[in-house]
Amino acid sequence: MKTKYPLPYKIKGFIEWQLGHYHDEKRMLEEIETRHLPSGVPQYGGTPIKAGSTSNPTERAGIALASNPYIASLERTTKAIATVLDKCDATDIKLIDLVYWRRSHTVEGAGRLCNLSKSAAYNHINGILTLIAQELGVINLQ
């Protein structure tokens, strides 16, 4: 079946994996941030801070989090998927939920539940995957 969304096979697989693990990665990112950022209670005393260094533990933790490539990748991916999901309608969200999050249906089966034909269901899914790939900067369809 020829599609109007030219996603190479390997990129499509990568985007599908990212979408399928979106909730897990979002939860992991939240856990990392809460674990590594200190509480907002100020601590007084201790050793004086050297010139040119960050004095605030939150600043130090923030810099460490921002400079970690794995965490930066998690943030970029979850933000890109969230941006696309915000633009999706109820049918698209239901398709994504059944196919990628619950993993209970094929695209065709989820399409039937959403009153879509086989080709319409694949067009919806491929459109969403293409938008995510564009948002991540993996493809450019300009």
PDB file of C-alpha atoms in Angstrom:
ATOM      1  CA  MET A   1       0.000   0.000   0.000  1.00  0.00           C
ATOM      2  CA  LYS A   2       1.490   3.341  -1.054  1.00  0.00           C
ATOM      3  CA  THR A   3       1.235   6.052   1.557  1.00  0.00           C
ATOM      4  CA  LYS A   4       1.545   9.810   1.300  1.00  0.00           C
ATOM      5  CA  TYR A   5       3.729   9.820   4.412  1.00  0.00           C
ATOM      6  CA  PRO A   6       7.252   8.868   3.330  1.00  0.00           C
ATOM      7  CA  LEU A   7       8.650   7.473   6.576  1.00  0.00           C
ATOM      8  CA  PRO A   8      11.575   5.107   6.067  1.00  0.00           C
ATOM      9  CA  TYR A   9      11.068   1.732   7.741  1.00  0.00           C
ATOM     10  CA  LYS A  10      13.756   2.166  10.422  1.00  0.00           C
ATOM     11  CA  ILE A  11      12.629   5.681  11.333  1.00  0.00           C
ATOM     12  CA  LYS A  12       9.030   4.486  11.571  1.00  0.00           C
ATOM     13  CA  GLY A  13      10.110   1.695  13.930  1.00  0.00           C
ATOM     14  CA  PHE A  14      12.059   4.160  16.066  1.00  0.00           C
ATOM     15  CA  ILE A  15       9.101   6.551  16.302  1.00  0.00           C
ATOM     16  CA  GLU A  16       6.714   3.698  17.091  1.00  0.00           C
ATOM     17  CA  TRP A  17       9.013   2.554  19.911  1.00  0.00           C
ATOM     18  CA  GLN A  18       9.208   6.096  21.296  1.00  0.00           C
ATOM     19  CA  LEU A  19       5.423   6.492  21.159  1.00  0.00           C
ATOM     20  CA  GLY A  20       4.844   3.084  22.753  1.00  0.00           C
ATOM     21  CA  HIS A  21       7.135   3.956  25.665  1.00  0.00           C
ATOM     22  CA  TYR A  22       6.011   7.582  26.003  1.00  0.00           C
ATOM     23  CA  HIS A  23       4.324   7.185  29.401  1.00  0.00           C
ATOM     24  CA  ASP A  24       7.232   5.169  30.832  1.00  0.00           C
ATOM     25  CA  GLU A  25       9.798   7.718  29.675  1.00  0.00           C
ATOM     26  CA  LYS A  26       7.700  10.640  30.908  1.00  0.00           C
ATOM     27  CA  ARG A  27       7.395   8.987  34.333  1.00  0.00           C
ATOM     28  CA  MET A  28      11.138   8.212  34.371  1.00  0.00           C
ATOM     29  CA  LEU A  29      11.968  11.826  33.540  1.00  0.00           C
ATOM     30  CA  GLU A  30       9.755  13.085  36.362  1.00  0.00           C
ATOM     31  CA  GLU A  31      11.401  10.647  38.797  1.00  0.00           C
ATOM     32  CA  ILE A  32      14.896  11.736  37.746  1.00  0.00           C
ATOM     33  CA  GLU A  33      14.029  15.391  38.182  1.00  0.00           C
ATOM     34  CA  THR A  34      12.430  14.940  41.615  1.00  0.00           C
ATOM     35  CA  ARG A  35      15.237  12.655  42.794  1.00  0.00           C
ATOM     36  CA  HIS A  36      18.052  14.961  41.712  1.00  0.00           C
ATOM     37  CA  LEU A  37      16.619  18.377  42.526  1.00  0.00           C
ATOM     38  CA  PRO A  38      17.024  19.242  46.206  1.00  0.00           C
ATOM     39  CA  SER A  39      14.174  20.484  48.355  1.00  0.00           C
ATOM     40  CA  GLY A  40      13.303  24.176  48.397  1.00  0.00           C
ATOM     41  CA  VAL A  41      14.283  24.522  52.058  1.00  0.00           C
ATOM     42  CA  PRO A  42      17.331  26.810  52.320  1.00  0.00           C
ATOM     43  CA  GLN A  43      20.381  25.505  54.144  1.00  0.00           C
ATOM     44  CA  TYR A  44      22.550  28.055  55.867  1.00  0.00           C
ATOM     45  CA  GLY A  45      26.095  27.710  57.039  1.00  0.00           C
ATOM     46  CA  GLY A  46      28.661  25.301  55.742  1.00  0.00           C
ATOM     47  CA  THR A  47      31.765  26.144  53.812  1.00  0.00           C
ATOM     48  CA  PRO A  48      32.090  29.366  51.857  1.00  0.00           C
ATOM     49  CA  ILE A  49      31.657  29.119  48.088  1.00  0.00           C
ATOM     50  CA  LYS A  50      34.642  29.639  45.817  1.00  0.00           C
ATOM     51  CA  ALA A  51      34.540  32.461  43.300  1.00  0.00           C
ATOM     52  CA  GLY A  52      33.090  31.440  39.950  1.00  0.00           C
ATOM     53  CA  SER A  53      31.204  28.390  41.220  1.00  0.00           C
ATOM     54  CA  THR A  54      27.474  27.962  41.656  1.00  0.00           C
ATOM     55  CA  SER A  55      26.368  28.489  45.215  1.00  0.00           C
ATOM     56  CA  ASN A  56      22.871  27.116  44.997  1.00  0.00           C
ATOM     57  CA  PRO A  57      22.454  23.311  45.187  1.00  0.00           C
ATOM     58  CA  THR A  58      19.412  23.574  42.910  1.00  0.00           C
ATOM     59  CA  GLU A  59      21.532  25.367  40.300  1.00  0.00           C
ATOM     60  CA  ARG A  60      24.187  22.667  40.498  1.00  0.00           C
ATOM     61  CA  ALA A  61      21.569  19.904  40.161  1.00  0.00           C
ATOM     62  CA  GLY A  62      19.889  21.749  37.291  1.00  0.00           C
ATOM     63  CA  ILE A  63      23.175  22.108  35.429  1.00  0.00           C
ATOM     64  CA  ALA A  64      23.970  18.430  35.999  1.00  0.00           C
ATOM     65  CA  LEU A  65      20.525  17.424  34.691  1.00  0.00           C
ATOM     66  CA  ALA A  66      20.739  19.747  31.677  1.00  0.00           C
ATOM     67  CA  SER A  67      24.197  18.537  30.712  1.00  0.00           C
ATOM     68  CA  ASN A  68      23.293  14.834  30.815  1.00  0.00           C
ATOM     69  CA  PRO A  69      22.695  13.709  27.194  1.00  0.00           C
ATOM     70  CA  TYR A  70      20.329  10.872  28.187  1.00  0.00           C
ATOM     71  CA  ILE A  71      18.089  13.209  30.173  1.00  0.00           C
ATOM     72  CA  ALA A  72      18.205  15.815  27.404  1.00  0.00           C
ATOM     73  CA  SER A  73      17.107  13.138  24.930  1.00  0.00           C
ATOM     74  CA  LEU A  74      14.252  12.044  27.221  1.00  0.00           C
ATOM     75  CA  GLU A  75      13.091  15.636  27.574  1.00  0.00           C
ATOM     76  CA  ARG A  76      13.250  16.301  23.838  1.00  0.00           C
ATOM     77  CA  THR A  77      11.379  13.099  22.977  1.00  0.00           C
ATOM     78  CA  THR A  78       8.615  13.464  25.560  1.00  0.00           C
ATOM     79  CA  LYS A  79       8.127  17.124  24.663  1.00  0.00           C
ATOM     80  CA  ALA A  80       7.897  16.329  20.926  1.00  0.00           C
ATOM     81  CA  ILE A  81       5.347  13.561  21.478  1.00  0.00           C
ATOM     82  CA  ALA A  82       3.321  15.718  23.886  1.00  0.00           C
ATOM     83  CA  THR A  83       3.248  18.524  21.317  1.00  0.00           C
ATOM     84  CA  VAL A  84       1.845  16.183  18.666  1.00  0.00           C
ATOM     85  CA  LEU A  85      -0.628  14.548  21.073  1.00  0.00           C
ATOM     86  CA  ASP A  86      -2.006  17.977  21.986  1.00  0.00           C
ATOM     87  CA  LYS A  87      -2.947  18.424  18.312  1.00  0.00           C
ATOM     88  CA  CYS A  88      -4.631  15.010  17.991  1.00  0.00           C
ATOM     89  CA  ASP A  89      -8.377  14.531  18.067  1.00  0.00           C
ATOM     90  CA  ALA A  90     -10.228  11.898  20.113  1.00  0.00           C
ATOM     91  CA  THR A  91     -10.072   9.308  17.312  1.00  0.00           C
ATOM     92  CA  ASP A  92      -6.299   9.659  16.972  1.00  0.00           C
ATOM     93  CA  ILE A  93      -5.800   9.347  20.741  1.00  0.00           C
ATOM     94  CA  LYS A  94      -7.998   6.230  20.828  1.00  0.00           C
ATOM     95  CA  LEU A  95      -6.002   4.671  17.975  1.00  0.00           C
ATOM     96  CA  ILE A  96      -2.699   5.444  19.719  1.00  0.00           C
ATOM     97  CA  ASP A  97      -4.013   4.113  23.016  1.00  0.00           C
ATOM     98  CA  LEU A  98      -5.190   0.811  21.561  1.00  0.00           C
ATOM     99  CA  VAL A  99      -2.222   0.203  19.262  1.00  0.00           C
ATOM    100  CA  TYR A 100       0.792   1.606  21.123  1.00  0.00           C
ATOM    101  CA  TRP A 101      -0.062   2.072  24.799  1.00  0.00           C
ATOM    102  CA  ARG A 102      -2.346  -0.862  25.608  1.00  0.00           C
ATOM    103  CA  ARG A 103      -0.964  -2.940  22.726  1.00  0.00           C
ATOM    104  CA  SER A 104      -4.318  -4.691  22.585  1.00  0.00           C
ATOM    105  CA  HIS A 105      -5.177  -4.140  18.902  1.00  0.00           C
ATOM    106  CA  THR A 106      -3.604  -3.988  15.492  1.00  0.00           C
ATOM    107  CA  VAL A 107      -4.030  -0.798  13.499  1.00  0.00           C
ATOM    108  CA  GLU A 108      -6.848  -2.462  11.560  1.00  0.00           C
ATOM    109  CA  GLY A 109      -8.626  -3.665  14.716  1.00  0.00           C
ATOM    110  CA  ALA A 110      -8.311  -0.288  16.414  1.00  0.00           C
ATOM    111  CA  GLY A 111      -9.574   1.333  13.229  1.00  0.00           C
ATOM    112  CA  ARG A 112     -12.683  -0.861  13.270  1.00  0.00           C
ATOM    113  CA  LEU A 113     -13.394   0.207  16.866  1.00  0.00           C
ATOM    114  CA  CYS A 114     -13.051   3.840  15.756  1.00  0.00           C
ATOM    115  CA  ASN A 115     -15.306   3.257  12.712  1.00  0.00           C
ATOM    116  CA  LEU A 116     -12.435   3.730  10.270  1.00  0.00           C
ATOM    117  CA  SER A 117     -11.569   1.704   7.217  1.00  0.00           C
ATOM    118  CA  LYS A 118      -8.225  -0.082   7.076  1.00  0.00           C
ATOM    119  CA  SER A 119      -6.648   2.594   4.895  1.00  0.00           C
ATOM    120  CA  ALA A 120      -8.101   5.455   6.965  1.00  0.00           C
ATOM    121  CA  ALA A 121      -6.719   3.921  10.172  1.00  0.00           C
ATOM    122  CA  TYR A 122      -3.263   3.541   8.621  1.00  0.00           C
ATOM    123  CA  ASN A 123      -3.443   7.110   7.280  1.00  0.00           C
ATOM    124  CA  HIS A 124      -4.213   8.404  10.779  1.00  0.00           C
ATOM    125  CA  ILE A 125      -1.390   6.395  12.374  1.00  0.00           C
ATOM    126  CA  ASN A 126       1.129   7.265   9.657  1.00  0.00           C
ATOM    127  CA  GLY A 127       0.193  10.928   9.891  1.00  0.00           C
ATOM    128  CA  ILE A 128       0.769  10.936  13.652  1.00  0.00           C
ATOM    129  CA  LEU A 129       4.090   9.105  13.320  1.00  0.00           C
ATOM    130  CA  THR A 130       5.197  11.552  10.635  1.00  0.00           C
ATOM    131  CA  LEU A 131       4.310  14.549  12.804  1.00  0.00           C
ATOM    132  CA  ILE A 132       6.302  13.081  15.695  1.00  0.00           C
ATOM    133  CA  ALA A 133       9.273  12.425  13.413  1.00  0.00           C
ATOM    134  CA  GLN A 134       9.107  16.015  12.163  1.00  0.00           C
ATOM    135  CA  GLU A 135       8.830  17.369  15.697  1.00  0.00           C
ATOM    136  CA  LEU A 136      11.878  15.340  16.729  1.00  0.00           C
ATOM    137  CA  GLY A 137      13.773  16.616  13.700  1.00  0.00           C
ATOM    138  CA  VAL A 138      14.335  13.115  12.325  1.00  0.00           C
ATOM    139  CA  ILE A 139      12.760  14.025   8.978  1.00  0.00           C
ATOM    140  CA  ASN A 140      12.081  17.242   7.102  1.00  0.00           C
ATOM    141  CA  LEU A 141       9.124  17.351   4.725  1.00  0.00           C
ATOM    142  CA  GLN A 142       9.402  20.962   3.600  1.00  0.00           C
TER     143      GLN A 142
END
